[in-house]
Coordinates of C-alpha atoms and ligand atoms in Angstrom, one line a residue:
M14 CA 0.0 0.0 0.0
D15 CA 1.3 3.4 -0.9
I16 CA 0.6 5.5 2.2
Y17 CA 2.2 8.6 0.9
Y18 CA -0.9 10.6 0.6
S19 CA -0.8 13.3 3.2
F20 CA 0.0 16.1 0.8
A21 CA -1.7 14.7 -2.2
C22 CA -4.2 17.6 -2.6
P23 CA -3.3 19.5 -5.7
L24 CA -4.5 22.8 -4.2
R25 CA -1.4 22.9 -2.0
Y26 CA 0.7 23.9 -5.0
L27 CA -1.6 26.9 -5.6
V28 CA -1.4 28.2 -2.1
P29 CA 2.1 27.1 -0.9
S30 CA 2.1 29.1 2.3
F31 CA -1.3 27.6 3.4
P32 CA -1.0 25.1 6.2
S33 CA -1.0 21.8 4.4
F34 CA -2.6 19.8 7.2
L35 CA -5.8 21.6 6.2
F36 CA -5.6 19.7 3.0
M37 CA -5.3 16.4 4.6
K38 CA -8.3 14.2 4.9
K39 CA -9.0 13.6 8.6
S40 CA -8.4 9.9 8.2
T41 CA -4.9 10.5 6.8
A42 CA -3.7 12.4 9.9
H43 CA -1.0 10.5 11.7
F44 CA -2.2 11.4 15.2
P45 CA -6.0 11.2 14.5
L46 CA -6.9 10.8 18.2
I47 CA -4.9 13.7 19.4
P48 CA -6.0 17.3 19.0
S49 CA -3.7 20.3 18.9
I50 CA -2.5 21.0 22.4
R51 CA -4.0 24.1 24.0
Y52 CA -3.3 26.1 27.1
E53 CA -5.9 25.4 29.8
G54 CA -4.1 26.8 32.8
P55 CA -2.6 25.2 36.0
R56 CA -5.9 23.8 37.2
S57 CA -6.9 21.9 34.0
A58 CA -7.5 18.2 34.5
N59 CA -6.9 17.5 30.8
A60 CA -3.6 15.6 30.5
L61 CA -3.4 16.7 26.8
A62 CA -3.3 20.5 27.6
F63 CA -0.6 22.9 28.6
K64 CA -0.8 24.1 32.2
H65 CA 2.0 26.7 32.1
Y66 CA 3.1 27.1 28.5
D67 CA 0.6 29.4 26.8
P68 CA 2.2 29.9 23.3
A69 CA 0.1 33.0 22.7
E70 CA 0.7 34.8 26.0
V71 CA 2.5 38.0 25.5
I72 CA 5.3 38.9 27.9
D73 CA 7.5 42.0 27.3
G74 CA 6.1 42.4 23.9
R75 CA 6.9 38.8 22.8
T76 CA 4.8 35.7 22.8
M77 CA 5.8 32.8 25.0
K78 CA 6.3 30.8 21.8
E79 CA 8.9 33.4 20.7
H80 CA 10.5 33.5 24.1
M81 CA 10.9 29.8 24.6
R82 CA 11.9 28.8 21.0
F83 CA 11.1 25.1 21.8
S84 CA 12.4 22.6 19.3
I85 CA 11.8 18.9 18.7
A86 CA 14.7 16.5 18.3
Y87 CA 13.9 14.4 15.3
W88 CA 16.2 11.5 16.3
H89 CA 14.4 10.8 19.6
A90 CA 10.9 11.8 18.7
F91 CA 10.8 10.1 15.3
R92 CA 13.7 7.7 15.2
G93 CA 13.6 6.5 18.8
V94 CA 12.2 3.0 19.1
G95 CA 12.9 2.2 22.7
S96 CA 15.8 -0.1 22.2
D97 CA 18.5 -0.5 24.8
P98 CA 21.7 -2.7 25.2
F99 CA 19.5 -5.5 26.5
G100 CA 16.7 -5.6 24.0
P101 CA 15.3 -4.3 20.7
G102 CA 12.8 -1.6 20.1
T103 CA 9.4 -1.6 21.7
I104 CA 7.8 1.4 19.9
N105 CA 6.0 0.7 16.6
R106 CA 4.6 3.6 14.7
P107 CA 1.9 3.2 12.1
W108 CA 3.7 5.5 9.6
E109 CA 6.8 3.3 9.4
I110 CA 5.7 1.6 6.1
G111 CA 6.2 2.3 2.5
K112 CA 7.7 1.0 -0.8
D113 CA 11.3 2.0 0.0
A114 CA 13.4 3.7 2.7
V115 CA 13.0 7.2 1.1
S116 CA 9.2 7.0 0.9
I117 CA 9.0 5.8 4.5
A118 CA 11.3 8.7 5.4
K119 CA 8.9 11.2 3.7
V120 CA 5.8 9.8 5.5
R121 CA 7.6 9.8 8.8
M122 CA 8.4 13.4 8.2
D123 CA 4.8 14.2 7.5
A124 CA 3.9 12.7 10.8
A125 CA 6.7 14.7 12.5
F126 CA 5.5 18.0 11.1
E127 CA 1.9 17.1 12.2
F128 CA 3.4 16.6 15.7
F129 CA 5.4 19.8 15.7
Q130 CA 2.3 21.7 14.8
K131 CA 0.0 20.0 17.3
I132 CA 2.6 20.5 20.2
E133 CA 3.1 24.2 19.3
A134 CA 6.9 23.9 18.8
P135 CA 8.2 26.5 16.4
F136 CA 11.5 24.6 15.7
W137 CA 13.0 21.2 15.0
C138 CA 16.5 19.8 14.8
F139 CA 18.0 16.8 13.0
H140 CA 21.1 14.7 12.2
D141 CA 21.5 14.0 8.4
R142 CA 21.0 10.3 9.0
D143 CA 17.9 10.7 11.1
I144 CA 15.9 12.2 8.3
A145 CA 17.3 10.3 5.3
P146 CA 18.5 6.8 4.9
E147 CA 22.2 6.2 4.5
G148 CA 22.9 4.7 1.0
K149 CA 25.6 2.2 -0.1
T150 CA 27.9 5.1 -1.2
L151 CA 28.3 8.7 -0.1
A152 CA 26.8 9.8 -3.4
E153 CA 23.7 7.7 -2.8
S154 CA 23.4 9.0 0.8
N155 CA 23.7 12.5 -0.6
K156 CA 21.0 11.9 -3.1
N157 CA 18.6 10.5 -0.4
L158 CA 19.3 13.5 1.7
D159 CA 18.6 15.9 -1.2
Q160 CA 15.1 14.3 -1.6
I161 CA 14.3 14.5 2.0
V162 CA 15.6 18.0 2.4
A163 CA 13.3 19.1 -0.5
H164 CA 10.4 17.5 1.4
A165 CA 11.4 19.2 4.7
K166 CA 11.7 22.5 2.9
F167 CA 8.1 22.1 1.6
L168 CA 6.8 21.1 5.0
Q169 CA 8.6 24.0 6.7
K170 CA 7.1 26.4 4.2
T171 CA 3.6 25.1 4.6
T172 CA 3.6 24.9 8.4
G173 CA 5.9 27.8 9.3
I174 CA 8.0 25.6 11.4
K175 CA 11.7 26.4 11.3
L176 CA 15.0 24.6 11.7
L177 CA 16.8 25.5 14.9
W178 CA 19.9 23.5 13.9
G179 CA 21.2 20.7 11.8
T180 CA 24.1 18.3 12.5
A181 CA 25.8 15.2 11.0
N182 CA 25.7 11.8 12.5
L183 CA 29.5 10.9 12.7
F184 CA 29.1 8.2 15.3
S185 CA 26.6 5.4 14.4
N186 CA 28.2 3.9 11.3
P187 CA 31.0 1.4 12.1
R188 CA 33.4 3.5 9.9
F189 CA 33.4 6.0 12.8
M190 CA 34.2 3.4 15.5
C191 CA 37.5 5.1 16.3
G192 CA 36.2 8.6 15.8
A193 CA 35.5 10.9 12.8
S194 CA 37.9 13.9 12.7
T195 CA 40.0 12.3 15.4
N196 CA 40.2 8.9 13.7
P197 CA 43.8 7.7 13.2
D198 CA 42.9 7.0 9.6
A199 CA 43.0 10.1 7.3
H200 CA 40.5 8.3 5.0
V201 CA 37.8 8.5 7.8
F202 CA 38.7 12.2 8.4
A203 CA 38.1 12.8 4.7
Y204 CA 34.8 10.9 4.7
A205 CA 33.6 12.9 7.8
A206 CA 34.6 16.2 6.1
A207 CA 32.5 15.3 3.0
Q208 CA 29.6 14.4 5.2
V209 CA 29.7 17.6 7.2
K210 CA 30.0 19.6 4.0
K211 CA 26.7 18.1 2.8
A212 CA 25.1 18.5 6.3
L213 CA 26.0 22.1 6.3
E214 CA 24.5 22.6 2.8
A215 CA 21.3 20.8 4.0
T216 CA 21.1 23.1 7.1
Q217 CA 21.6 26.1 5.0
E218 CA 19.0 25.0 2.5
L219 CA 16.5 24.7 5.4
G220 CA 17.4 28.1 6.9
G221 CA 18.9 26.5 10.0
E222 CA 19.8 29.2 12.6
N223 CA 22.7 27.1 14.1
Y224 CA 24.9 24.1 13.3
V225 CA 25.9 21.8 16.1
F226 CA 29.0 19.7 16.6
W227 CA 28.7 17.1 19.3
G228 CA 31.8 15.1 19.8
G229 CA 30.2 11.7 19.0
R230 CA 33.2 9.4 19.1
E231 CA 35.8 12.2 19.2
G232 CA 37.7 10.8 22.2
Y233 CA 39.5 7.7 23.2
E234 CA 39.2 4.4 25.0
T235 CA 42.8 3.8 25.8
L236 CA 46.0 5.9 25.5
L237 CA 47.9 2.7 24.6
N238 CA 46.7 3.3 21.0
T239 CA 46.1 7.0 21.0
N240 CA 48.1 10.1 20.1
L241 CA 46.0 12.6 22.1
K242 CA 47.8 15.8 20.9
R243 CA 47.5 14.7 17.2
E244 CA 43.8 13.9 17.6
Q245 CA 43.0 17.3 19.2
D246 CA 45.0 19.0 16.4
H247 CA 42.9 17.1 13.8
L248 CA 39.6 18.0 15.5
A249 CA 40.6 21.7 15.4
R250 CA 41.6 21.4 11.8
F251 CA 38.2 19.9 11.0
L252 CA 36.3 22.7 12.8
H253 CA 38.4 25.3 10.9
M254 CA 37.5 23.6 7.6
A255 CA 33.8 23.8 8.7
V256 CA 34.1 27.5 9.5
D257 CA 35.9 28.1 6.1
Y258 CA 33.3 26.2 4.1
A259 CA 30.4 27.9 5.9
K260 CA 31.9 31.2 5.0
S261 CA 32.4 30.2 1.4
I262 CA 28.7 29.2 0.9
G263 CA 27.4 32.2 2.9
F264 CA 26.0 30.1 5.8
K265 CA 25.2 32.7 8.5
G266 CA 24.1 30.3 11.3
Q267 CA 25.9 30.1 14.6
F268 CA 28.3 27.2 15.2
L269 CA 27.7 25.4 18.5
I270 CA 29.9 22.9 20.4
E271 CA 27.9 20.5 22.6
P272 CA 30.2 19.3 25.4
K273 CA 29.9 15.8 26.9
P274 CA 32.5 14.1 29.1
K275 CA 31.9 10.4 28.2
E276 CA 29.6 8.1 26.3
P277 CA 30.2 6.7 23.8
T278 CA 34.0 7.0 24.4
K279 CA 35.5 6.8 27.9
H280 CA 37.0 10.2 27.5
Q281 CA 35.6 12.8 25.1
Y282 CA 37.6 15.8 24.0
D283 CA 34.7 18.2 24.5
F284 CA 34.4 17.2 28.2
D285 CA 32.5 20.2 29.5
V286 CA 32.2 24.0 28.8
A287 CA 35.4 24.9 30.5
S288 CA 37.5 22.4 28.6
G289 CA 35.6 23.4 25.4
I290 CA 36.6 27.1 25.9
A291 CA 40.2 26.1 26.5
F292 CA 40.2 24.0 23.3
L293 CA 38.5 26.7 21.2
R294 CA 40.9 29.4 22.4
T295 CA 44.0 27.2 22.0
Y296 CA 43.1 26.7 18.4
G297 CA 41.8 30.1 17.5
L298 CA 38.2 29.0 17.1
D299 CA 36.6 30.9 19.9
K300 CA 35.2 33.7 17.7
H301 CA 33.3 31.1 15.7
F302 CA 31.6 29.0 18.3
K303 CA 29.2 29.1 21.2
F304 CA 27.9 26.3 23.3
N305 CA 24.9 24.0 23.1
I306 CA 24.5 22.9 26.7
E307 CA 22.7 19.7 27.5
T308 CA 21.5 19.1 31.0
N309 CA 22.4 15.4 31.1
H310 CA 25.8 16.1 29.7
A311 CA 26.4 18.7 32.5
T312 CA 25.5 16.2 35.2
L313 CA 27.7 13.4 33.6
A314 CA 30.6 15.9 33.8
G315 CA 29.9 16.3 37.6
H316 CA 28.4 19.7 37.2
T317 CA 24.9 21.2 37.6
F318 CA 23.1 22.4 34.5
Q319 CA 23.2 25.9 35.9
H320 CA 27.0 25.7 36.3
E321 CA 27.5 24.9 32.6
I322 CA 25.2 27.8 31.6
E323 CA 27.1 30.2 33.9
V324 CA 30.5 29.2 32.6
A325 CA 29.4 29.7 29.0
A326 CA 27.6 32.9 29.8
S327 CA 30.6 34.3 31.7
Q328 CA 32.5 34.2 28.4
N329 CA 29.6 35.4 26.2
M330 CA 29.4 31.9 24.7
L331 CA 26.0 30.7 25.7
G332 CA 24.3 29.5 22.5
S333 CA 21.5 27.0 22.9
I334 CA 20.1 24.3 25.2
D335 CA 19.5 20.6 24.8
A336 CA 16.7 20.2 27.2
N337 CA 16.6 16.9 29.1
A338 CA 17.6 15.3 32.4
G339 CA 19.6 12.3 33.5
D340 CA 18.8 9.9 36.3
L341 CA 21.3 10.4 39.0
L342 CA 20.8 6.9 40.3
L343 CA 21.6 5.4 36.9
G344 CA 24.4 7.8 36.2
W345 CA 24.4 7.5 32.4
D346 CA 22.9 9.5 29.5
T347 CA 19.3 8.6 30.0
D348 CA 18.0 11.6 28.0
Q349 CA 14.8 12.0 30.0
F350 CA 12.2 14.8 29.8
N351 CA 12.9 17.3 32.6
T352 CA 10.1 18.3 35.0
D353 CA 12.3 19.5 37.8
V354 CA 11.1 23.0 38.1
R355 CA 13.7 24.0 40.7
E356 CA 16.6 23.0 38.4
L357 CA 15.0 24.7 35.4
T358 CA 14.2 27.9 37.4
L359 CA 17.8 28.2 38.4
A360 CA 18.9 27.5 34.8
M361 CA 16.5 30.2 33.6
I362 CA 17.8 32.7 36.0
S363 CA 21.3 32.3 34.5
I364 CA 19.9 32.3 31.0
L365 CA 17.9 35.4 31.5
K366 CA 20.8 37.2 33.2
A367 CA 22.9 36.4 30.2
G368 CA 20.3 38.1 27.9
G369 CA 18.7 34.9 26.6
L370 CA 19.8 32.4 24.0
G371 CA 19.9 34.6 20.8
T372 CA 19.5 32.3 17.8
G373 CA 19.4 29.3 20.2
G374 CA 16.4 27.6 21.7
F375 CA 15.3 24.8 24.0
N376 CA 15.6 21.6 22.0
F377 CA 14.1 18.5 23.6
D378 CA 17.0 16.1 23.2
A379 CA 15.0 13.6 25.3
K380 CA 13.4 10.3 24.6
L381 CA 10.5 8.3 25.8
R382 CA 11.1 5.5 28.3
R383 CA 11.1 2.1 26.7
A384 CA 7.7 1.2 28.0
S385 CA 6.0 4.5 26.9
I386 CA 4.8 3.1 23.6
D387 CA 1.6 5.0 22.9
P388 CA 1.7 8.0 20.4
A389 CA 0.0 10.0 23.3
D390 CA 3.2 9.4 25.4
L391 CA 5.1 11.6 22.9
F392 CA 2.7 14.4 23.7
H393 CA 2.7 13.9 27.4
A394 CA 6.5 13.9 27.4
H395 CA 6.8 17.2 25.5
I396 CA 3.8 18.9 27.3
G397 CA 5.6 18.2 30.6
G398 CA 8.9 19.4 29.4
M399 CA 7.4 22.6 27.9
D400 CA 5.3 23.3 30.9
A401 CA 8.3 22.9 33.3
Y402 CA 10.5 25.2 31.2
A403 CA 7.7 27.8 30.8
L404 CA 7.1 27.7 34.6
G405 CA 10.8 28.0 35.2
F406 CA 10.9 31.0 32.9
K407 CA 8.1 32.8 34.7
L408 CA 9.5 32.1 38.1
A409 CA 12.9 33.2 37.1
R410 CA 11.5 36.5 35.7
R411 CA 9.8 37.1 39.0
I412 CA 12.9 36.3 41.0
L413 CA 15.0 38.6 38.8
A414 CA 12.4 41.4 38.9
E415 CA 12.4 41.3 42.7
G416 CA 16.2 41.2 42.7
K417 CA 16.6 39.7 46.2
F418 CA 19.3 37.2 45.3
E419 CA 21.1 39.6 43.0
Q420 CA 21.1 42.2 45.8
F421 CA 22.4 39.6 48.2
V422 CA 25.2 38.7 45.8
S423 CA 26.2 42.2 45.0
E424 CA 26.3 43.1 48.7
R425 CA 28.5 40.0 49.3
Y426 CA 31.1 41.3 46.9
S427 CA 30.7 45.0 47.7
S428 CA 34.1 45.3 49.4
F429 CA 35.5 45.2 45.8
D430 CA 33.4 48.2 44.8
S431 CA 35.6 50.9 46.4
G432 CA 38.9 51.5 48.2
Y433 CA 41.6 48.8 48.1
G434 CA 39.0 46.2 46.8
K435 CA 38.5 48.3 43.7
D436 CA 42.3 48.7 43.4
I437 CA 42.6 44.9 43.4
E438 CA 40.1 44.5 40.6
S439 CA 41.6 47.3 38.5
G440 CA 45.1 46.0 38.9
K441 CA 46.3 49.0 41.0
A442 CA 47.0 46.8 44.1
N443 CA 49.9 44.4 44.4
F444 CA 51.3 41.9 47.0
K445 CA 53.4 44.6 48.6
S446 CA 50.7 47.2 48.9
L447 CA 48.2 44.7 50.3
E448 CA 50.8 43.4 52.8
K449 CA 51.3 46.9 54.0
L450 CA 47.6 47.5 54.3
V451 CA 47.0 44.3 56.3
L452 CA 50.0 44.9 58.6
T453 CA 49.3 48.6 59.3
K454 CA 45.5 49.0 59.0
L455 CA 43.2 46.0 58.2
G456 CA 44.4 43.3 60.6
E457 CA 42.3 40.1 60.8
P458 CA 39.2 39.8 58.5
T459 CA 35.8 39.4 60.1
P460 CA 34.1 36.2 58.8
K461 CA 30.6 36.8 57.2
S462 CA 28.0 34.2 56.7
G463 CA 27.3 32.8 53.2
K464 CA 23.6 32.3 54.3
Q465 CA 23.0 29.3 52.1
E466 CA 20.1 27.9 54.0
Y467 CA 18.4 31.4 54.2
L468 CA 18.7 31.7 50.4
E469 CA 17.5 28.2 49.8
N470 CA 14.4 28.9 51.9
M471 CA 13.8 32.1 49.9
L472 CA 14.0 30.1 46.7
M473 CA 11.5 27.6 48.1
Q474 CA 9.1 30.4 48.8
Y475 CA 9.2 31.4 45.1
L476 CA 8.8 27.9 44.0
H477 CA 6.0 26.8 46.3
G478 CA 4.5 29.9 47.7
Ligands
LIG1699 C1 24.3 12.8 22.4 C2 23.6 14.1 22.0 C3 23.4 14.3 20.6 C4 23.6 15.7 20.1 C5 23.6 15.9 18.6 O1 24.4 12.6 23.7 O2 23.2 14.8 22.8 O3 22.1 13.9 20.2 O4 22.7 16.5 20.7 O5 24.5 15.1 18.0
LIG1700 CO1 22.2 16.7 22.7

């Protein structure tokens, strides 16, 4: 049965900007039992409604949809099947049928855009191999990608949904088992370069606002077989080539590095934001990159989500967020949806203080649990994630507007605002002048409380009234 029917109505060619789902017969919709998700407020008993994310709510002259810039991760939402190292997939979707891999990919994409619309997400993200099947040769893979990118372009145009970022999958295929740009074999480096060239072109064709590099298998398992310095040099060379190629084709999107300390390799070169900054500066790449910070990667690196945001923001390198959560008891990259409002409020405080994400957004790099097999679960998962972020955003705005924490912090550092403290910051003071000061005037410092419990109670009041 040829199920590629969703956009069969010829009228769509006459009115290309008209939402194409209006042309779909009801029976052809991929989520026929699920309506568009609407905001019904915190007291709603409807599980398929937003409680805190009202896409149309205007705050500071912008809608919540514009503020949050939510994005759906194609690989989890539409390629995730629930498999784990102990068993195969559990999730079967009705749209996964068709006469060949490319036609299946197109119908899958129709289902995805129906979902993006119904969940009120203005953006999506992809890896090249999520959206189009890999062929027997690179030329065949490129041809498949071209067909799917054309389809995605049409769907973007008809729905108004935009591409937050694109990336290349340089980690699944066995050719990348020892890395892509850090592979000891120059042949693999060359292949990866060709693949990223094409992924950049696809991202540009779809108007992607950013392009992401996650380290994939760029790291090592054992130093017995690894030249660490050479591999890092190669990674930097690769990123320079990407920057140069983007410039040559006029790609204006922001490049983002997504740090992760481990998984799949034991040690990954983009360990965390701080090591990422050091790497980018060492190789003269810092002007071209910002960071895509993923919650679960932060916790794997032994940091809080907020810490990673603050470190990036402190260097004006906060780019985008991969919104998810790990399970601290499991301790691996579980990529769960995050409903921890406390964690997200703290993250939002740091994001808002940094002036927001610019061209970035909140991309749900999160997957359903293996037993969550119903199409409705995909909606519940994203509704929860969006509500939690929206609530965190609103709480953070209130906290910042009242300014109590900021006032506390600025008072805590106020001894650096004038006198010898100011001289220390401005570079006027030195060891000799400070020694003289302590010996002749200051004497012993008086300890002052950090008041952590007082502040935590204040935060609790904002969160729980
Ligand atoms: C892997 C991960 C990736 C990147 C994109 O942990 O987060 O999905 O976001 O390659
Ligand atoms: Co990610």
